[in-house]
Amino acid sequence: MQNTNLKRRNVLKFAALFAAVPFIDVLTSRGHLLAGTIVKFSTKLVQNGEVLTAAHWGMLKLTIKDGVLTKSEPYQKVSGLENSLQHHTQDLVYAKDRVKYPMVRKSYLKDPNNPKPELRGSDEWVRVSYNDAIKLIASQLKKTRKDKGAESVFAGSYGWKSSGNMHNCRILLHRFMTATGGFTGTVGDYSTGASQVIMPHVLGTLEVYEQQTSWPIVLEHSKAVVIWGANPAATLKIAWTASDDYGLKYLEELKNSGKKIICIDPFKTETCEYLNAQWVAPVPNTDVALMIGMAHSLIEAKKYDKEFLEEYTEGFDEFKDYIYGKKDKVVKSAAWASKICGIDEKTIKELAVLFFENTTMFMSGWGMQRAHHGEQTHWMLITLASMLGQIGKPGGGFGLSYHYSNGGVPTAKSAIVGGITANVTANENAEGAEWLQNAAKFSFPVARVADALLNPGKKIQFNGKEITYPEIDFIYWAGGNPLVHHQDTNTLIKAWRKPRTVVVNEAFWTPTARMADIVMPTTTSYERNDITGTGDYSNLNIVPMKQAVKKQFESKDDYQIFSDLAKEFGVHKEYTQNKTEMEWIEEFYTKAYDQAVKMDMKIPKFREFWSKNEPITFGTPYENTQFVRYADYIEDPILDPLGTPSGRIEIYSKTIEDMNYDDCKAHPSWLEPAEWLGMKKKTAEFALITPHSTHRLHSQLNNTSLREKYAVANREPVWINTKDAKAKGIKSGDIVRVFNDRGQILVGAIVSDEVRESVVKIDEGAWYDPMERGKIGSLCLNGNVNVLTKDIPTSKLANGNSSNTALVNIEKYTKAAPELSMFKQP
Ligand SMILES: Nc1nc2c(c(=O)[nH]1)N[C@H]1C(S)=C(S)[C@@H](COP(=O)(O)OP(=O)(O)OC[C@H]3O[C@@H](n4cnc5c(=O)[nH]c(N)nc54)[C@H](O)[C@@H]3O)O[C@H]1N2
Ligand SMILES: Nc1nc2c(c(=O)[nH]1)N[C@H]1C(S)=C(S)[C@@H](COP(=O)(O)OP(=O)(O)OC[C@H]3O[C@@H](n4cnc5c(=O)[nH]c(N)nc54)[C@H](O)[C@@H]3O)O[C@H]1N2
Ligand SMILES: [Mo]
């Protein structure tokens, strides 16, 4: 039903678009005149009217009055679910904390050779001219490369950015570094650090960034849907490119489908509430035990699919021996699991049987793999799904990306726009060509950044290889907010003060910008032209992102900054290929245009597309609405084997066994986390979970009026269970100090039964705001949860971050709480 609807709607849109668009040939970018009319082409700013753009949170319609951005609305409304992020563009553009001018830290400006890094975060700022800033960065970068080698320049620069295939700040930084002599980068990400390394061993693919069995199939065939450690009502508001909005639409259809829905999460999420689901709340970090208990129950009840396990998986017998404690003499039954995860035995058994007897889709998020031994969670989930025997069948199995970037929204028949790349040929002026090899040698897992800064020369294990940390002396960051996103902020600050130079390109005075030596003011994406696709898996639209307002203050595009820096290195031509912003955008569009022509689809030529202020929406072929993940493999495991050594789902991995790691065994195992509620000598009283906020994208938008929707006592909220709050004398609205031996933060209390007892929830992404500027251990006034999290790798296998593994204490804060110093000029 839904699928045909969706299809028809898109087809209609598609048809309507072309009915309205007469085909005209226009000037190409090279000024080569083709036949036909010349379409007027203008990049002049709209003074009064509406401008179409896109952000991670969807296509946006911006209202401009007398050159001022006054309103931001969703371009389309496809579901009843509200996307709170879509209304605050004007707050970003006109934020009080915009970086207005190039700024240099006083001691650094005085003597870059003796820059007093210990003053990073507390020193005064000095305004300099743009040209002086460019010259300073260039000369210091040259010096570092000359004295310490290319590997001492760290430009991993992990993080988000803004939508747009042209002004992609991190890629632009890498392009610059590549063109001028090299840098040390990183591997992996914070999102799926553990899963993306273990999944290839188990399934032969990354799995976490792959198209899912389509939503229409789920709606038609699944009997039960388990939302396991995910909060799609919040996380589907965004996409890496730009949201196509249909993820939320399908969530709405799931709600209306009347299916059995179960949410397994220590927090009763907004998704759980919205879907009216059964809430099952395990102790944080114990899902693997819970799943093993279910596995045991299934074997005992003889309700598991032996044929499936034999035909499609490898090593179930070894895993079964582990369940029955052949070596450790511990039978891992539901009773055993119950003691660890806090779910009663009966529920464990009942759920297991329910999953077996009904076509069940496990939709898992990523929060539970962002934990110590996080590799085990999805490995065990897939083992459990294998026992149910429903993988590759309509409506059954598992999906690790339904909650992200519109996963499961059927893939359209679309043409894909190109984008800027880091691949640029360095000319003879560039220093060193062997750096590429070196850089590859020195790249380290992204979440090890503080460890790497603190311990140059240290060797670590990573997925069967050894990595040696380089000695980092220069950091360049463009896009990303490490002083908020990285675990254990106080240790990071120590690490951050090791290099001689830190440069940050930012639009706002974020905690990271405040910890730099040189801050370059950048435009927001609403102050430049760009282009993007939407829906990372659906590829539903191509959107012109038109500049809405003039560049604020002295802000520059990252492209401009890196082009000007490239000039200092004599590689301006290589960097820019002598192309303007609009010429690049036209080139990226033309890639899509050429594909469209090859596929016999007609889309307008560039100038026409650009002048129309409308997205191109592609149609979705019926067969894509019927996509079932792993159907090919299940149909013919010989002809369509998986990319694992055995060609099958590896419940037991010889490859991992050969690595001989104590923290990641050859099959999924329950391994005690370093800090958790069940540990013998607890280091603190409460387990801390740190999910993603429904009203931000990480730290983005924390500096907008959206904050009024969620802040409590003008700080980030903490959810505390009613009983726990009572015991501590805390009421809703109180200011609470949350602390452990790593740090302390102030937050505002929400007392509620939506969080499991002995667990507190604080969303990641609140800007770090130390009461005493630059002081390690200072109280964070705004509630950046990473002040409290633990900076340990998930295991030697993946070295992912463990941001959901931490214990904390709480107390009512009775002193006068100081005002924030963030969200304004420093
Ligand atoms: N405790 C805990 N910590 C976590 C997580 C967790 O679950 N718990 N999640 C982790 C995850 S999954 C992630 S992905 C990270 C996210 O961490 P980040 O990606 O660092 O978070 P953002 O706040 O999105 O940072 C993006 C920054 O880029 C800037 N920016 C935007 N556009 C531009 C541009 O055009 N040019 C420049 N120069 N800058 C721009 C924004 O202003 C913003 O400061 O956090 C991780 N940290
Ligand atoms: N609105 C919004 N959307 C976003 C983002 C954002 O910042 N804001 N960030 C985007 C990015 S970069 C990413 S990587 C994804 C993140 O997507 P996810 O990683 O899936 O999101 P989280 O909120 O970190 O975690 C999902 C759920 O896991 C639960 N959880 C935590 N620990 C455990 C546990 O031990 N067991 C169980 N069963 N559940 C647990 C949390 O309570 C939470 O409800 O979201 C993306 N979408
Ligand atoms: Mo992420």
PDB file of C-alpha atoms in Angstrom, residues 42-243:
ATOM      1  CA  SER A  42      22.389  35.001 -11.858  1.00  0.00           C
ATOM      2  CA  THR A  43      23.949  34.528  -8.470  1.00  0.00           C
ATOM      3  CA  LYS A  44      22.680  37.835  -7.221  1.00  0.00           C
ATOM      4  CA  LEU A  45      21.266  37.658  -3.732  1.00  0.00           C
ATOM      5  CA  VAL A  46      17.516  37.710  -3.307  1.00  0.00           C
ATOM      6  CA  GLN A  47      16.562  40.840  -1.378  1.00  0.00           C
ATOM      7  CA  ASN A  48      12.932  39.929  -0.796  1.00  0.00           C
ATOM      8  CA  GLY A  49      11.601  36.448  -1.368  1.00  0.00           C
ATOM      9  CA  GLU A  50      12.203  32.791  -0.679  1.00  0.00           C
ATOM     10  CA  VAL A  51      15.393  30.853  -1.128  1.00  0.00           C
ATOM     11  CA  LEU A  52      15.713  27.076  -1.227  1.00  0.00           C
ATOM     12  CA  THR A  53      18.639  25.515   0.579  1.00  0.00           C
ATOM     13  CA  ALA A  54      19.426  22.350   2.503  1.00  0.00           C
ATOM     14  CA  ALA A  55      20.970  21.430   5.824  1.00  0.00           C
ATOM     15  CA  HIS A  56      21.649  18.040   7.388  1.00  0.00           C
ATOM     16  CA  TRP A  57      18.133  18.446   8.823  1.00  0.00           C
ATOM     17  CA  GLY A  58      16.429  18.649   5.439  1.00  0.00           C
ATOM     18  CA  MET A  59      15.488  20.946   2.585  1.00  0.00           C
ATOM     19  CA  LEU A  60      14.702  24.404   3.891  1.00  0.00           C
ATOM     20  CA  LYS A  61      12.714  27.346   2.614  1.00  0.00           C
ATOM     21  CA  LEU A  62      14.273  30.558   3.850  1.00  0.00           C
ATOM     22  CA  THR A  63      12.405  33.850   3.830  1.00  0.00           C
ATOM     23  CA  ILE A  64      14.431  36.960   3.064  1.00  0.00           C
ATOM     24  CA  LYS A  65      13.168  40.457   3.819  1.00  0.00           C
ATOM     25  CA  ASP A  66      15.274  43.431   2.728  1.00  0.00           C
ATOM     26  CA  GLY A  67      18.299  41.188   2.556  1.00  0.00           C
ATOM     27  CA  VAL A  68      17.756  39.808   6.045  1.00  0.00           C
ATOM     28  CA  LEU A  69      16.977  36.166   6.763  1.00  0.00           C
ATOM     29  CA  THR A  70      13.794  36.233   8.815  1.00  0.00           C
ATOM     30  CA  LYS A  71      12.332  32.759   8.717  1.00  0.00           C
ATOM     31  CA  SER A  72      13.292  29.127   8.184  1.00  0.00           C
ATOM     32  CA  GLU A  73      10.787  26.406   7.387  1.00  0.00           C
ATOM     33  CA  PRO A  74      10.773  22.882   6.030  1.00  0.00           C
ATOM     34  CA  TYR A  75      10.579  22.944   2.228  1.00  0.00           C
ATOM     35  CA  GLN A  76       8.213  19.993   2.298  1.00  0.00           C
ATOM     36  CA  LYS A  77       6.054  18.363   4.923  1.00  0.00           C
ATOM     37  CA  VAL A  78       5.765  14.633   4.318  1.00  0.00           C
ATOM     38  CA  SER A  79       4.857  13.400   7.787  1.00  0.00           C
ATOM     39  CA  GLY A  80       3.125  14.568  10.937  1.00  0.00           C
ATOM     40  CA  LEU A  81       6.369  14.241  12.853  1.00  0.00           C
ATOM     41  CA  GLU A  82       7.930  17.555  13.670  1.00  0.00           C
ATOM     42  CA  ASN A  83      11.592  18.189  12.880  1.00  0.00           C
ATOM     43  CA  SER A  84      12.538  20.772  15.482  1.00  0.00           C
ATOM     44  CA  LEU A  85      15.887  21.477  13.827  1.00  0.00           C
ATOM     45  CA  GLN A  86      14.404  23.086  10.723  1.00  0.00           C
ATOM     46  CA  HIS A  87      13.328  26.424  12.136  1.00  0.00           C
ATOM     47  CA  HIS A  88      16.488  28.047  13.480  1.00  0.00           C
ATOM     48  CA  THR A  89      18.674  28.974  10.529  1.00  0.00           C
ATOM     49  CA  GLN A  90      18.439  32.696  11.312  1.00  0.00           C
ATOM     50  CA  ASP A  91      19.727  32.056  14.842  1.00  0.00           C
ATOM     51  CA  LEU A  92      22.847  30.499  13.356  1.00  0.00           C
ATOM     52  CA  VAL A  93      23.533  33.210  10.803  1.00  0.00           C
ATOM     53  CA  TYR A  94      23.030  36.031  13.277  1.00  0.00           C
ATOM     54  CA  ALA A  95      24.389  34.244  16.347  1.00  0.00           C
ATOM     55  CA  LYS A  96      25.946  36.428  19.012  1.00  0.00           C
ATOM     56  CA  ASP A  97      28.951  34.128  19.076  1.00  0.00           C
ATOM     57  CA  ARG A  98      29.916  34.338  15.388  1.00  0.00           C
ATOM     58  CA  VAL A  99      33.655  34.506  14.842  1.00  0.00           C
ATOM     59  CA  LYS A 100      33.797  37.894  13.180  1.00  0.00           C
ATOM     60  CA  TYR A 101      37.454  38.353  12.313  1.00  0.00           C
ATOM     61  CA  PRO A 102      40.661  36.328  12.177  1.00  0.00           C
ATOM     62  CA  MET A 103      41.865  36.084  15.756  1.00  0.00           C
ATOM     63  CA  VAL A 104      45.203  35.015  17.206  1.00  0.00           C
ATOM     64  CA  ARG A 105      45.997  34.070  20.763  1.00  0.00           C
ATOM     65  CA  LYS A 106      48.130  36.783  22.341  1.00  0.00           C
ATOM     66  CA  SER A 107      51.134  34.650  23.378  1.00  0.00           C
ATOM     67  CA  TYR A 108      51.154  32.870  20.052  1.00  0.00           C
ATOM     68  CA  LEU A 109      51.181  36.117  18.121  1.00  0.00           C
ATOM     69  CA  LYS A 110      53.974  37.434  20.294  1.00  0.00           C
ATOM     70  CA  ASP A 111      56.250  34.462  19.665  1.00  0.00           C
ATOM     71  CA  PRO A 112      55.059  31.435  17.706  1.00  0.00           C
ATOM     72  CA  ASN A 113      58.265  29.640  18.734  1.00  0.00           C
ATOM     73  CA  ASN A 114      57.440  30.023  22.385  1.00  0.00           C
ATOM     74  CA  PRO A 115      53.650  30.179  22.268  1.00  0.00           C
ATOM     75  CA  LYS A 116      52.883  29.148  25.868  1.00  0.00           C
ATOM     76  CA  PRO A 117      50.440  26.365  24.960  1.00  0.00           C
ATOM     77  CA  GLU A 118      49.434  26.082  28.622  1.00  0.00           C
ATOM     78  CA  LEU A 119      47.529  29.354  28.096  1.00  0.00           C
ATOM     79  CA  ARG A 120      45.347  27.818  25.389  1.00  0.00           C
ATOM     80  CA  GLY A 121      41.806  28.410  26.559  1.00  0.00           C
ATOM     81  CA  SER A 122      42.585  31.321  28.885  1.00  0.00           C
ATOM     82  CA  ASP A 123      44.816  33.715  26.920  1.00  0.00           C
ATOM     83  CA  GLU A 124      43.573  36.958  25.386  1.00  0.00           C
ATOM     84  CA  TRP A 125      42.588  37.196  21.699  1.00  0.00           C
ATOM     85  CA  VAL A 126      44.063  39.700  19.270  1.00  0.00           C
ATOM     86  CA  ARG A 127      42.377  40.649  16.020  1.00  0.00           C
ATOM     87  CA  VAL A 128      44.643  40.460  12.956  1.00  0.00           C
ATOM     88  CA  SER A 129      44.083  41.168   9.287  1.00  0.00           C
ATOM     89  CA  TYR A 130      43.050  38.303   7.044  1.00  0.00           C
ATOM     90  CA  ASN A 131      46.269  38.500   5.043  1.00  0.00           C
ATOM     91  CA  ASP A 132      48.423  38.456   8.151  1.00  0.00           C
ATOM     92  CA  ALA A 133      46.551  35.427   9.436  1.00  0.00           C
ATOM     93  CA  ILE A 134      47.103  33.570   6.153  1.00  0.00           C
ATOM     94  CA  LYS A 135      50.809  34.425   6.191  1.00  0.00           C
ATOM     95  CA  LEU A 136      51.153  33.337   9.799  1.00  0.00           C
ATOM     96  CA  ILE A 137      49.482  29.965   9.232  1.00  0.00           C
ATOM     97  CA  ALA A 138      51.518  29.325   6.085  1.00  0.00           C
ATOM     98  CA  SER A 139      54.857  30.190   7.646  1.00  0.00           C
ATOM     99  CA  GLN A 140      54.254  28.106  10.774  1.00  0.00           C
ATOM    100  CA  LEU A 141      53.001  25.137   8.798  1.00  0.00           C
ATOM    101  CA  LYS A 142      56.115  25.282   6.622  1.00  0.00           C
ATOM    102  CA  LYS A 143      58.294  25.483   9.688  1.00  0.00           C
ATOM    103  CA  THR A 144      56.650  22.473  11.347  1.00  0.00           C
ATOM    104  CA  ARG A 145      56.880  20.351   8.220  1.00  0.00           C
ATOM    105  CA  LYS A 146      60.534  21.307   7.793  1.00  0.00           C
ATOM    106  CA  ASP A 147      61.541  20.708  11.419  1.00  0.00           C
ATOM    107  CA  LYS A 148      59.394  17.707  12.256  1.00  0.00           C
ATOM    108  CA  GLY A 149      58.137  16.170   9.035  1.00  0.00           C
ATOM    109  CA  ALA A 150      54.735  15.929   7.412  1.00  0.00           C
ATOM    110  CA  GLU A 151      53.512  13.371   9.931  1.00  0.00           C
ATOM    111  CA  SER A 152      53.726  15.940  12.725  1.00  0.00           C
ATOM    112  CA  VAL A 153      50.905  17.874  11.050  1.00  0.00           C
ATOM    113  CA  PHE A 154      47.607  16.451  12.239  1.00  0.00           C
ATOM    114  CA  ALA A 155      44.669  17.260   9.989  1.00  0.00           C
ATOM    115  CA  GLY A 156      42.419  14.320  10.815  1.00  0.00           C
ATOM    116  CA  SER A 157      39.905  16.999  11.711  1.00  0.00           C
ATOM    117  CA  TYR A 158      37.117  14.605  12.552  1.00  0.00           C
ATOM    118  CA  GLY A 159      33.605  15.862  12.598  1.00  0.00           C
ATOM    119  CA  TRP A 160      30.464  17.028  10.952  1.00  0.00           C
ATOM    120  CA  LYS A 161      30.252  20.082   8.757  1.00  0.00           C
ATOM    121  CA  SER A 162      27.434  21.591   6.772  1.00  0.00           C
ATOM    122  CA  SER A 163      25.600  20.084   3.828  1.00  0.00           C
ATOM    123  CA  GLY A 164      27.005  20.800   0.393  1.00  0.00           C
ATOM    124  CA  ASN A 165      29.321  18.969  -1.989  1.00  0.00           C
ATOM    125  CA  MET A 166      31.503  21.981  -2.679  1.00  0.00           C
ATOM    126  CA  HIS A 167      32.093  23.634   0.696  1.00  0.00           C
ATOM    127  CA  ASN A 168      33.009  20.414   2.434  1.00  0.00           C
ATOM    128  CA  CYS A 169      35.431  21.845   4.970  1.00  0.00           C
ATOM    129  CA  ARG A 170      37.207  18.665   6.032  1.00  0.00           C
ATOM    130  CA  ILE A 171      37.786  17.526   2.454  1.00  0.00           C
ATOM    131  CA  LEU A 172      38.923  21.042   1.537  1.00  0.00           C
ATOM    132  CA  LEU A 173      41.434  20.905   4.390  1.00  0.00           C
ATOM    133  CA  HIS A 174      42.709  17.516   3.217  1.00  0.00           C
ATOM    134  CA  ARG A 175      42.907  18.796  -0.334  1.00  0.00           C
ATOM    135  CA  PHE A 176      45.057  21.661   0.869  1.00  0.00           C
ATOM    136  CA  MET A 177      47.281  19.426   2.995  1.00  0.00           C
ATOM    137  CA  THR A 178      47.666  16.923   0.169  1.00  0.00           C
ATOM    138  CA  ALA A 179      48.640  19.633  -2.282  1.00  0.00           C
ATOM    139  CA  THR A 180      51.240  21.125   0.015  1.00  0.00           C
ATOM    140  CA  GLY A 181      53.150  18.245   1.550  1.00  0.00           C
ATOM    141  CA  GLY A 182      51.054  15.907   3.602  1.00  0.00           C
ATOM    142  CA  PHE A 183      49.578  15.264   7.015  1.00  0.00           C
ATOM    143  CA  THR A 184      48.621  12.620   9.514  1.00  0.00           C
ATOM    144  CA  GLY A 185      44.991  11.596   9.327  1.00  0.00           C
ATOM    145  CA  THR A 186      42.713   9.174  11.093  1.00  0.00           C
ATOM    146  CA  VAL A 187      40.754   6.035  10.355  1.00  0.00           C
ATOM    147  CA  GLY A 188      37.203   5.224  11.387  1.00  0.00           C
ATOM    148  CA  ASP A 189      34.662   7.459  13.076  1.00  0.00           C
ATOM    149  CA  TYR A 190      32.924   8.080  16.404  1.00  0.00           C
ATOM    150  CA  SER A 191      29.561   6.884  15.143  1.00  0.00           C
ATOM    151  CA  THR A 192      30.249   3.223  14.529  1.00  0.00           C
ATOM    152  CA  GLY A 193      33.865   2.868  15.637  1.00  0.00           C
ATOM    153  CA  ALA A 194      33.398  -0.678  16.920  1.00  0.00           C
ATOM    154  CA  SER A 195      30.859  -2.057  14.463  1.00  0.00           C
ATOM    155  CA  GLN A 196      32.503  -0.882  11.276  1.00  0.00           C
ATOM    156  CA  VAL A 197      35.620  -2.870  12.144  1.00  0.00           C
ATOM    157  CA  ILE A 198      34.000  -6.063  13.416  1.00  0.00           C
ATOM    158  CA  MET A 199      31.222  -6.270  10.800  1.00  0.00           C
ATOM    159  CA  PRO A 200      33.536  -6.997   7.857  1.00  0.00           C
ATOM    160  CA  HIS A 201      34.810 -10.023   9.797  1.00  0.00           C
ATOM    161  CA  VAL A 202      31.262 -11.210  10.439  1.00  0.00           C
ATOM    162  CA  LEU A 203      29.352 -10.240   7.305  1.00  0.00           C
ATOM    163  CA  GLY A 204      31.992  -9.085   4.852  1.00  0.00           C
ATOM    164  CA  THR A 205      30.655  -5.526   4.703  1.00  0.00           C
ATOM    165  CA  LEU A 206      30.604  -2.401   6.857  1.00  0.00           C
ATOM    166  CA  GLU A 207      26.915  -3.106   7.370  1.00  0.00           C
ATOM    167  CA  VAL A 208      26.314   0.077   9.382  1.00  0.00           C
ATOM    168  CA  TYR A 209      26.284   2.303   6.282  1.00  0.00           C
ATOM    169  CA  GLU A 210      24.338   0.055   3.993  1.00  0.00           C
ATOM    170  CA  GLN A 211      20.832   0.184   2.542  1.00  0.00           C
ATOM    171  CA  GLN A 212      18.290  -1.665   4.679  1.00  0.00           C
ATOM    172  CA  THR A 213      15.462  -3.985   3.771  1.00  0.00           C
ATOM    173  CA  SER A 214      13.034  -1.383   2.506  1.00  0.00           C
ATOM    174  CA  TRP A 215      10.454   0.136   4.837  1.00  0.00           C
ATOM    175  CA  PRO A 216       7.528  -0.929   2.626  1.00  0.00           C
ATOM    176  CA  ILE A 217       8.650  -4.558   3.071  1.00  0.00           C
ATOM    177  CA  VAL A 218       8.904  -4.115   6.845  1.00  0.00           C
ATOM    178  CA  LEU A 219       5.450  -2.564   6.952  1.00  0.00           C
ATOM    179  CA  GLU A 220       4.030  -5.392   4.904  1.00  0.00           C
ATOM    180  CA  HIS A 221       5.801  -8.431   6.351  1.00  0.00           C
ATOM    181  CA  SER A 222       7.254  -7.836   9.824  1.00  0.00           C
ATOM    182  CA  LYS A 223       5.064  -8.997  12.675  1.00  0.00           C
ATOM    183  CA  ALA A 224       7.272  -7.631  15.407  1.00  0.00           C
ATOM    184  CA  VAL A 225       9.781  -4.784  15.286  1.00  0.00           C
ATOM    185  CA  VAL A 226      12.463  -4.486  17.942  1.00  0.00           C
ATOM    186  CA  ILE A 227      14.066  -1.092  18.266  1.00  0.00           C
ATOM    187  CA  TRP A 228      17.219  -2.131  20.053  1.00  0.00           C
ATOM    188  CA  GLY A 229      19.178   0.791  21.481  1.00  0.00           C
ATOM    189  CA  ALA A 230      17.928   3.303  18.944  1.00  0.00           C
ATOM    190  CA  ASN A 231      15.880   6.475  18.977  1.00  0.00           C
ATOM    191  CA  PRO A 232      14.889   7.037  15.342  1.00  0.00           C
ATOM    192  CA  ALA A 233      12.280   9.714  16.148  1.00  0.00           C
ATOM    193  CA  ALA A 234      15.265  11.863  17.104  1.00  0.00           C
ATOM    194  CA  THR A 235      18.128  10.577  14.981  1.00  0.00           C
ATOM    195  CA  LEU A 236      16.189  10.470  11.711  1.00  0.00           C
ATOM    196  CA  LYS A 237      15.954  14.253  11.742  1.00  0.00           C
ATOM    197  CA  ILE A 238      19.280  14.442   9.983  1.00  0.00           C
ATOM    198  CA  ALA A 239      21.350  12.835   7.239  1.00  0.00           C
ATOM    199  CA  TRP A 240      24.991  13.068   6.262  1.00  0.00           C
ATOM    200  CA  THR A 241      24.026  14.729   2.979  1.00  0.00           C
ATOM    201  CA  ALA A 242      20.607  16.234   3.857  1.00  0.00           C
ATOM    202  CA  SER A 243      17.557  14.450   5.203  1.00  0.00           C
TER     203      SER A 243
END
